[in-house]
Amino acid sequence: MIWFLHILERLLGLDRGFLSGEGELHLRFDPHWPGPLIGTAGSTLNWLLALIVVTLLVVLMRRKDRPSRPVLALAVCGALLWPAALLATTLNLYTIGASAAIVAVVGWLLLIHRNDDTLFLVARFTLFGLLLSLLSGTAAWNITLAAAAAFVVFHVYRRDGRSHFGRLALGALRAALIALIILVLNNPVLTRIKTLVEPSVVAVLLDDSLSMKVQDVSDAPQGLSRLSAAIDLLSGNDREVMRKLAKTHTLRFFAFDRSARPLGAFPGTNDQAAKTADPSAENSLMSALDHLQPNGASTQVAASLVGVLDSLQGQRLAGVVILTDGRDTPSPPPPEVMKTLKTYGIRVYPIAVGSEKAPTNIAIESIAVEDCAFKDDLVNVKATVTASGYGPNHDVHLSLRNRKTGALLHGPDGRPVEKTFTLPDSGPQEEELLFKPDEVGPLEISVEADKQPGEIDYDDNVRSAQLTVLDARIAVLYVEGYPRWEYRYIKNEMIRDKTVDISCLLTSADQGFAQEGDPAHDGFPGPITRFPESMEELMPYDVILFGDVEPRQFTDHQLQLVSDFVAHHGGGFGMIAGPQTTPAAFRNTPIEAILPVNITHVLPDDPTAVFDQGFRPVLTKEGSDSSIFRFLPDKEENAKYLKDDLAPLFWYLRGITPKPGVGIVYAEHPTDTGPDGRKAPLLVLSHFGAGRSLFSGIDDSWRWRFYTGESVFDTYWVQQLRWLARGKKLGQRRMTFTADRDTYELGQQVRLRLAVLDPILRQQLPAELSVQVRDEKDQPVKIEKLQMQPGEGDYLGSFAADRVGRFAFKLPAGAGTGENLDANIEVIEPRLELADPRVNPISLSAIASETLGQAIPFDKARAILPGLIPSAARTTLMPSDMPLWSAPLTMILFMLLITAEWVLRKMYGML
């Protein structure tokens, strides 16, 4: 069949494939017949003239041998009627010339040649010409020409030929030839009409910002978030709403938060696109909807709509359906965006998803804990908790757990760390949880608030942090000038404490005096008789403690050793002020640089002064947050004890000030001020190089042991020594690897620091180190770089937190560090979207009003939406014309008819 169509296309002069292409085939005629040369088409005068002409022709066609005078006169009038009509209608050179020629011929025939037959023939031709000049329209021309052709054929072959069959055959051939010519004159055209349907398109926008995770849609199945409820509205009941909309429109799906992005298309069922649509497209769209998660950090409804309208320009967009809570963050759209939205002329149909009621939520905003602690030490975890949407005095239950095992941690009393407290209002409240770590090594803790029904976000009920638990046993070298009370009590307490190994060196003792201290064991030197003279002799110690001792007891080399021990090896150095020499005597020595205080203005004691007015130290915020002054588990009871019950002190060193930007004051005098006008410092701490330093401005803390027992005094000094030892204990790993905090919001900058404590290792490491980022499943995520900072020896790295979850930054031993180092962080979703996630129907109604659309209630959307948006489809007919008058078949038929007539005439001897 195909070969036949190809042959037919060649005969008709058609393009290849024209007959087998898409669309409907039509044969039509497109003649270009001239209008009436005389008169007006369809006018009464033209009809009257045509009737007269036809009558005259009928009369003149009757042949007579001797025509009468009236008939002859009629022939003359008929011959002159055409030029008269031409001159009467149109006066120009053509009509004048034609009319003159006709009159001349008639006159010549009538007056000179006197040939009546020729005159009758001329009259017939001129009348026929007049008739043609009056014709208008395809039917008139075709009927006239067909009638004239039939008359000519009948007249020619009526007596011609030798047989009746021959005349009939030749007449039929001549009639067929004339019919072919008339057919060609009517310009036959073969047309294939293709129908181009531009489908109606409806854009569907789904808000996938963080606020869409709230579960407050009353008309949705229980437990569904706003986003899940919106998807269920469209795809539930076997995609009922989508299929109903698809009967009229093609659906284009988009997800949006700050901007819109395409998800896929659901083709209409009544257009050509549905016939050629990829069958996997629908499945791909449904998969994209199933995997859609409400993680967007902010929402811009109007800007997202503008972006979608831009992307769909040129398509037959019938409207936009947007499912959102309408809450723009961080701010509502500017007026010019709304004006831009209006200029598109596309109706928007918002569907508000969610509730206008204030949501309820318990959130642990942050937790704070020291980065390291000693085994069996008291660790203070501070959690900031908020509760929104509840009434006053709402109860919240907190628990402290080992994040890795999920087990509850235990407090100082041995019981699990749990706490129920009351939040008076929606403001943040800080609560502390105390625990004692029982294992050495990294420990990740988590503070958890019990989930309560109706919360908008359960993820923020948990916050985690990491700390390093150190070996509790520390080695101390205590050098004192004379056996004052402070020395005696500290020495005896530390010897009794099983977590401290101490070597005491009393410089004023006789040569045969047996220096005191813990016995030597496992590298600890035990009691000593002289101050170490090399770094190898100092390294067994974690902390060096100077009492009221004179600098002349040390060589310059030994004092420099102390400075290097702290700055380069992470050791701790503490100084306890005394009334005789310390610290003023250490001016212009290497020790002065280590101290966290300025000693330039130290005032000597008045020898006659009597110290009979006691005082209790007042803690700064740093002192309150530390464990040095934490004598009782309960925070309020501890504060009351420090204020009212702690044994008073009577002496402190006057004239010291903390070094700006270095020394951190933990305790200060309640009334007296120092040279800088601020309260006189009593306990100041700082970092120095890789190590730590401490200055105690009192020398009668022994009173706390004498009057209150061992617990307070032991806690006070052991915690100080442990704080000083942390740098050395951490330095045993030769480096520390930390993030600047434990929790980041999505999009914030994560800053990593690798502090190299070992100067030898620092010289061996390259300028750049690679850090592997792994997720909670220990799967590699990406590689980040740490760059060495000039002059510091530390490595820093900074990059954006680009995904939510918990991540570990691993610095492998193969990177040149010699050990595996980890830093753990948690990336959370920004809280901005959940600060006020209530539905904003006012903004959605404004969008609908500006665009002449309609806001649709969520509970009525399933019934209203499918029939609400009229179709914007447009059907365009695209004809493709192929004229047949010049087809090879036309010429073939013409030649066949001419040849056949010639052959028959030859056969019958009529040539």
mmCIF file of C-alpha atoms in Angstrom, residues 580-843:
data_model
loop_
_atom_site.group_PDB
_atom_site.id
_atom_site.type_symbol
_atom_site.label_atom_id
_atom_site.label_comp_id
_atom_site.label_asym_id
_atom_site.label_seq_id
_atom_site.Cartn_x
_atom_site.Cartn_y
_atom_site.Cartn_z
ATOM 1 C CA GLN A 580 56.789 38.366 101.491
ATOM 2 C CA THR A 581 57.982 38.028 97.897
ATOM 3 C CA THR A 582 55.411 36.598 95.499
ATOM 4 C CA PRO A 583 54.649 37.867 92.934
ATOM 5 C CA ALA A 584 56.441 41.228 93.036
ATOM 6 C CA ALA A 585 59.891 39.636 93.189
ATOM 7 C CA PHE A 586 59.315 37.961 89.817
ATOM 8 C CA ARG A 587 59.236 41.180 87.856
ATOM 9 C CA ASN A 588 61.432 41.115 84.765
ATOM 10 C CA THR A 589 61.755 37.337 84.854
ATOM 11 C CA PRO A 590 60.347 34.743 82.420
ATOM 12 C CA ILE A 591 57.667 34.036 85.035
ATOM 13 C CA GLU A 592 56.155 37.501 84.715
ATOM 14 C CA ALA A 593 55.083 36.767 81.123
ATOM 15 C CA ILE A 594 53.317 33.590 82.183
ATOM 16 C CA LEU A 595 51.187 35.240 84.858
ATOM 17 C CA PRO A 596 47.625 36.298 83.927
ATOM 18 C CA VAL A 597 47.983 39.487 85.998
ATOM 19 C CA ASN A 598 50.039 42.654 85.890
ATOM 20 C CA ILE A 599 52.342 42.857 88.930
ATOM 21 C CA THR A 600 53.792 46.288 88.254
ATOM 22 C CA HIS A 601 51.643 48.028 90.830
ATOM 23 C CA VAL A 602 51.689 45.409 93.595
ATOM 24 C CA LEU A 603 51.527 47.172 96.981
ATOM 25 C CA PRO A 604 53.590 45.930 99.918
ATOM 26 C CA ASP A 605 51.730 45.080 103.110
ATOM 27 C CA ASP A 606 51.776 47.465 106.024
ATOM 28 C CA PRO A 607 53.779 45.663 108.740
ATOM 29 C CA THR A 608 51.558 47.186 111.428
ATOM 30 C CA ALA A 609 48.272 46.410 109.677
ATOM 31 C CA VAL A 610 45.793 44.178 111.463
ATOM 32 C CA PHE A 611 43.529 42.130 109.222
ATOM 33 C CA ASP A 612 40.423 41.621 111.309
ATOM 34 C CA GLN A 613 37.745 42.332 108.713
ATOM 35 C CA GLY A 614 36.858 39.153 106.903
ATOM 36 C CA PHE A 615 35.361 38.925 103.435
ATOM 37 C CA ARG A 616 33.977 36.284 101.134
ATOM 38 C CA PRO A 617 34.942 36.179 97.458
ATOM 39 C CA VAL A 618 32.332 37.259 94.927
ATOM 40 C CA LEU A 619 32.229 35.107 91.793
ATOM 41 C CA THR A 620 32.104 36.451 88.283
ATOM 42 C CA LYS A 621 30.017 34.683 85.635
ATOM 43 C CA GLU A 622 33.065 32.646 84.603
ATOM 44 C CA GLY A 623 33.650 31.669 88.217
ATOM 45 C CA SER A 624 30.012 30.680 88.692
ATOM 46 C CA ASP A 625 30.110 28.532 85.568
ATOM 47 C CA SER A 626 33.309 26.747 86.589
ATOM 48 C CA SER A 627 33.672 23.767 88.877
ATOM 49 C CA ILE A 628 36.323 25.458 91.069
ATOM 50 C CA PHE A 629 33.701 26.986 93.360
ATOM 51 C CA ARG A 630 31.101 24.263 92.968
ATOM 52 C CA PHE A 631 30.963 22.891 96.510
ATOM 53 C CA LEU A 632 27.318 21.733 96.525
ATOM 54 C CA PRO A 633 25.367 19.987 93.736
ATOM 55 C CA ASP A 634 22.398 22.343 93.889
ATOM 56 C CA LYS A 635 23.154 25.650 92.203
ATOM 57 C CA GLU A 636 21.053 27.829 94.474
ATOM 58 C CA GLU A 637 22.289 26.142 97.616
ATOM 59 C CA ASN A 638 25.866 26.521 96.417
ATOM 60 C CA ALA A 639 25.349 30.250 95.749
ATOM 61 C CA LYS A 640 23.828 30.701 99.198
ATOM 62 C CA TYR A 641 26.718 28.837 100.794
ATOM 63 C CA LEU A 642 29.304 31.027 99.083
ATOM 64 C CA LYS A 643 27.474 34.162 100.126
ATOM 65 C CA ASP A 644 26.547 33.336 103.705
ATOM 66 C CA ASP A 645 28.301 30.235 105.056
ATOM 67 C CA LEU A 646 31.766 30.056 103.540
ATOM 68 C CA ALA A 647 34.481 30.835 106.066
ATOM 69 C CA PRO A 648 35.666 34.421 105.524
ATOM 70 C CA LEU A 649 39.137 35.340 104.307
ATOM 71 C CA PHE A 650 41.249 38.147 105.730
ATOM 72 C CA TRP A 651 44.197 38.773 103.428
ATOM 73 C CA TYR A 652 44.604 39.314 99.708
ATOM 74 C CA LEU A 653 47.290 40.823 97.492
ATOM 75 C CA ARG A 654 46.595 44.450 96.592
ATOM 76 C CA GLY A 655 47.640 46.222 93.414
ATOM 77 C CA ILE A 656 47.279 43.480 90.806
ATOM 78 C CA THR A 657 45.114 43.789 87.717
ATOM 79 C CA PRO A 658 44.213 41.185 85.089
ATOM 80 C CA LYS A 659 46.132 41.464 81.836
ATOM 81 C CA PRO A 660 43.754 42.932 79.229
ATOM 82 C CA GLY A 661 42.424 40.324 76.862
ATOM 83 C CA VAL A 662 44.360 37.584 78.640
ATOM 84 C CA GLY A 663 43.443 37.201 82.298
ATOM 85 C CA ILE A 664 39.928 36.009 83.119
ATOM 86 C CA VAL A 665 38.747 36.895 86.619
ATOM 87 C CA TYR A 666 36.886 34.111 88.415
ATOM 88 C CA ALA A 667 36.608 35.725 91.858
ATOM 89 C CA GLU A 668 36.969 39.256 93.134
ATOM 90 C CA HIS A 669 36.838 41.230 96.346
ATOM 91 C CA PRO A 670 33.312 42.226 97.380
ATOM 92 C CA THR A 671 34.197 45.890 98.031
ATOM 93 C CA ASP A 672 37.822 46.829 97.351
ATOM 94 C CA THR A 673 39.013 48.013 93.955
ATOM 95 C CA GLY A 674 42.306 47.716 92.155
ATOM 96 C CA PRO A 675 44.450 50.268 90.286
ATOM 97 C CA ASP A 676 42.177 50.026 87.225
ATOM 98 C CA GLY A 677 39.099 51.024 89.231
ATOM 99 C CA ARG A 678 37.489 47.633 89.005
ATOM 100 C CA LYS A 679 36.919 45.173 91.828
ATOM 101 C CA ALA A 680 40.188 43.754 93.098
ATOM 102 C CA PRO A 681 40.781 40.295 91.567
ATOM 103 C CA LEU A 682 41.312 37.291 93.831
ATOM 104 C CA LEU A 683 41.557 34.432 91.334
ATOM 105 C CA VAL A 684 42.623 34.969 87.703
ATOM 106 C CA LEU A 685 43.131 32.316 85.007
ATOM 107 C CA SER A 686 44.462 32.442 81.467
ATOM 108 C CA HIS A 687 46.064 30.502 78.622
ATOM 109 C CA PHE A 688 49.724 30.924 77.794
ATOM 110 C CA GLY A 689 50.933 29.337 74.609
ATOM 111 C CA ALA A 690 49.934 25.688 74.647
ATOM 112 C CA GLY A 691 49.487 25.699 78.414
ATOM 113 C CA ARG A 692 47.547 27.456 81.148
ATOM 114 C CA SER A 693 48.334 29.721 84.051
ATOM 115 C CA LEU A 694 46.624 30.764 87.281
ATOM 116 C CA PHE A 695 47.154 33.374 89.934
ATOM 117 C CA SER A 696 45.622 33.141 93.410
ATOM 118 C CA GLY A 697 45.650 36.448 95.275
ATOM 119 C CA ILE A 698 44.791 34.911 98.678
ATOM 120 C CA ASP A 699 46.846 32.835 101.066
ATOM 121 C CA ASP A 700 44.329 31.826 103.706
ATOM 122 C CA SER A 701 42.066 29.433 101.842
ATOM 123 C CA TRP A 702 43.262 26.975 104.486
ATOM 124 C CA ARG A 703 40.538 28.481 106.694
ATOM 125 C CA TRP A 704 37.968 26.668 104.543
ATOM 126 C CA ARG A 705 39.622 23.379 105.507
ATOM 127 C CA PHE A 706 40.027 24.380 109.149
ATOM 128 C CA TYR A 707 36.471 25.571 109.695
ATOM 129 C CA THR A 708 34.354 23.563 107.228
ATOM 130 C CA GLY A 709 36.167 20.323 106.674
ATOM 131 C CA GLU A 710 37.954 18.668 103.795
ATOM 132 C CA SER A 711 35.306 18.805 101.061
ATOM 133 C CA VAL A 712 35.340 22.522 100.284
ATOM 134 C CA PHE A 713 39.109 22.958 100.479
ATOM 135 C CA ASP A 714 39.810 19.799 98.462
ATOM 136 C CA THR A 715 37.324 20.759 95.748
ATOM 137 C CA TYR A 716 38.724 24.269 95.505
ATOM 138 C CA TRP A 717 42.354 23.230 95.015
ATOM 139 C CA VAL A 718 41.884 19.988 93.108
ATOM 140 C CA GLN A 719 39.684 21.762 90.562
ATOM 141 C CA GLN A 720 42.304 24.483 90.127
ATOM 142 C CA LEU A 721 45.047 21.913 89.605
ATOM 143 C CA ARG A 722 42.899 19.965 87.147
ATOM 144 C CA TRP A 723 42.146 23.101 85.190
ATOM 145 C CA LEU A 724 45.872 23.799 84.952
ATOM 146 C CA ALA A 725 46.637 20.216 83.969
ATOM 147 C CA ARG A 726 44.202 20.081 81.080
ATOM 148 C CA GLY A 727 46.596 21.659 78.617
ATOM 149 C CA LYS A 728 49.281 19.092 79.410
ATOM 150 C CA LYS A 729 46.845 16.198 79.462
ATOM 151 C CA LEU A 730 45.454 17.231 76.099
ATOM 152 C CA GLY A 731 48.985 17.889 74.899
ATOM 153 C CA GLN A 732 49.827 14.255 75.433
ATOM 154 C CA ARG A 733 48.085 13.790 72.108
ATOM 155 C CA ARG A 734 50.398 16.523 70.743
ATOM 156 C CA MET A 735 47.457 18.375 69.153
ATOM 157 C CA THR A 736 43.782 19.231 69.568
ATOM 158 C CA PHE A 737 41.193 19.234 66.821
ATOM 159 C CA THR A 738 38.009 21.186 67.512
ATOM 160 C CA ALA A 739 35.153 23.106 65.929
ATOM 161 C CA ASP A 740 34.350 26.547 67.286
ATOM 162 C CA ARG A 741 31.027 25.144 68.520
ATOM 163 C CA ASP A 742 29.044 21.950 68.559
ATOM 164 C CA THR A 743 25.827 23.039 66.823
ATOM 165 C CA TYR A 744 25.329 25.065 63.652
ATOM 166 C CA GLU A 745 22.315 26.164 61.726
ATOM 167 C CA LEU A 746 22.068 25.262 58.077
ATOM 168 C CA GLY A 747 24.073 27.740 56.008
ATOM 169 C CA GLN A 748 26.287 28.953 58.840
ATOM 170 C CA GLN A 749 30.072 28.821 58.630
ATOM 171 C CA VAL A 750 31.780 25.887 60.336
ATOM 172 C CA ARG A 751 35.242 26.762 61.610
ATOM 173 C CA LEU A 752 37.726 24.036 62.415
ATOM 174 C CA ARG A 753 40.959 24.522 64.320
ATOM 175 C CA LEU A 754 43.832 22.098 64.625
ATOM 176 C CA ALA A 755 46.124 23.299 67.408
ATOM 177 C CA VAL A 756 49.542 21.619 67.181
ATOM 178 C CA LEU A 757 50.973 21.550 70.692
ATOM 179 C CA ASP A 758 54.172 19.733 69.854
ATOM 180 C CA PRO A 759 56.677 22.203 68.327
ATOM 181 C CA ILE A 760 58.659 19.428 66.707
ATOM 182 C CA LEU A 761 55.548 17.991 65.057
ATOM 183 C CA ARG A 762 54.560 21.481 63.940
ATOM 184 C CA GLN A 763 57.744 21.768 61.913
ATOM 185 C CA GLN A 764 57.132 18.412 60.242
ATOM 186 C CA LEU A 765 53.550 18.979 59.063
ATOM 187 C CA PRO A 766 52.740 20.301 55.559
ATOM 188 C CA ALA A 767 51.107 23.670 54.946
ATOM 189 C CA GLU A 768 47.766 22.038 54.077
ATOM 190 C CA LEU A 769 45.931 19.096 55.635
ATOM 191 C CA SER A 770 42.894 17.226 54.312
ATOM 192 C CA VAL A 771 39.931 16.494 56.549
ATOM 193 C CA GLN A 772 37.347 13.865 55.667
ATOM 194 C CA VAL A 773 33.727 14.642 56.483
ATOM 195 C CA ARG A 774 31.557 11.634 57.384
ATOM 196 C CA ASP A 775 27.866 11.408 58.228
ATOM 197 C CA GLU A 776 26.103 9.536 61.027
ATOM 198 C CA LYS A 777 26.357 6.286 59.087
ATOM 199 C CA ASP A 778 30.107 6.790 58.752
ATOM 200 C CA GLN A 779 29.733 7.341 55.024
ATOM 201 C CA PRO A 780 32.149 9.818 53.376
ATOM 202 C CA VAL A 781 30.506 13.092 52.391
ATOM 203 C CA LYS A 782 33.309 15.331 51.152
ATOM 204 C CA ILE A 783 36.877 16.505 51.749
ATOM 205 C CA GLU A 784 37.726 19.849 53.330
ATOM 206 C CA LYS A 785 41.109 21.573 53.681
ATOM 207 C CA LEU A 786 42.902 23.040 56.693
ATOM 208 C CA GLN A 787 45.481 25.756 56.067
ATOM 209 C CA MET A 788 48.432 26.507 58.345
ATOM 210 C CA GLN A 789 48.270 30.034 59.755
ATOM 211 C CA PRO A 790 51.536 31.970 59.439
ATOM 212 C CA GLY A 791 53.238 32.646 62.744
ATOM 213 C CA GLU A 792 50.766 30.566 64.780
ATOM 214 C CA GLY A 793 51.343 26.972 63.839
ATOM 215 C CA ASP A 794 47.587 26.318 64.021
ATOM 216 C CA TYR A 795 45.543 25.057 61.094
ATOM 217 C CA LEU A 796 42.200 26.665 60.267
ATOM 218 C CA GLY A 797 39.402 25.670 57.917
ATOM 219 C CA SER A 798 36.061 27.333 57.201
ATOM 220 C CA PHE A 799 33.126 26.212 55.055
ATOM 221 C CA ALA A 800 29.348 26.396 54.965
ATOM 222 C CA ALA A 801 27.130 23.874 56.743
ATOM 223 C CA ASP A 802 25.208 22.775 53.650
ATOM 224 C CA ARG A 803 23.173 19.853 54.952
ATOM 225 C CA VAL A 804 21.317 18.849 58.094
ATOM 226 C CA GLY A 805 22.592 16.053 60.337
ATOM 227 C CA ARG A 806 25.485 15.018 62.548
ATOM 228 C CA PHE A 807 28.933 14.913 61.027
ATOM 229 C CA ALA A 808 32.403 13.842 62.067
ATOM 230 C CA PHE A 809 35.513 15.541 60.734
ATOM 231 C CA LYS A 810 38.263 12.957 60.664
ATOM 232 C CA LEU A 811 41.928 13.798 60.423
ATOM 233 C CA PRO A 812 43.611 10.467 59.706
ATOM 234 C CA ALA A 813 47.013 9.518 61.036
ATOM 235 C CA GLY A 814 48.203 9.184 57.470
ATOM 236 C CA ALA A 815 47.899 12.954 57.054
ATOM 237 C CA GLY A 816 51.163 13.313 58.966
ATOM 238 C CA THR A 817 49.678 13.937 62.393
ATOM 239 C CA GLY A 818 50.617 10.523 63.703
ATOM 240 C CA GLU A 819 47.188 9.953 65.289
ATOM 241 C CA ASN A 820 43.519 9.851 64.381
ATOM 242 C CA LEU A 821 41.661 13.000 65.399
ATOM 243 C CA ASP A 822 37.919 13.632 65.278
ATOM 244 C CA ALA A 823 35.748 16.704 65.677
ATOM 245 C CA ASN A 824 31.977 16.250 65.778
ATOM 246 C CA ILE A 825 29.280 18.778 64.995
ATOM 247 C CA GLU A 826 25.542 18.850 64.464
ATOM 248 C CA VAL A 827 23.897 20.912 61.732
ATOM 249 C CA ILE A 828 20.292 21.823 62.473
ATOM 250 C CA GLU A 829 17.612 23.542 60.473
ATOM 251 C CA PRO A 830 17.315 27.293 61.065
ATOM 252 C CA ARG A 831 14.740 28.190 63.644
ATOM 253 C CA LEU A 832 13.514 31.214 61.668
ATOM 254 C CA GLU A 833 10.860 29.192 59.836
ATOM 255 C CA LEU A 834 9.482 27.837 63.118
ATOM 256 C CA ALA A 835 9.578 31.110 65.057
ATOM 257 C CA ASP A 836 5.966 31.778 64.028
ATOM 258 C CA PRO A 837 4.688 29.006 61.754
ATOM 259 C CA ARG A 838 1.030 29.985 61.924
ATOM 260 C CA VAL A 839 -0.820 30.117 58.618
ATOM 261 C CA ASN A 840 -1.046 33.604 57.135
ATOM 262 C CA PRO A 841 -4.360 33.664 55.223
ATOM 263 C CA ILE A 842 -4.210 37.454 54.826
ATOM 264 C CA SER A 843 -1.156 37.356 52.561
#
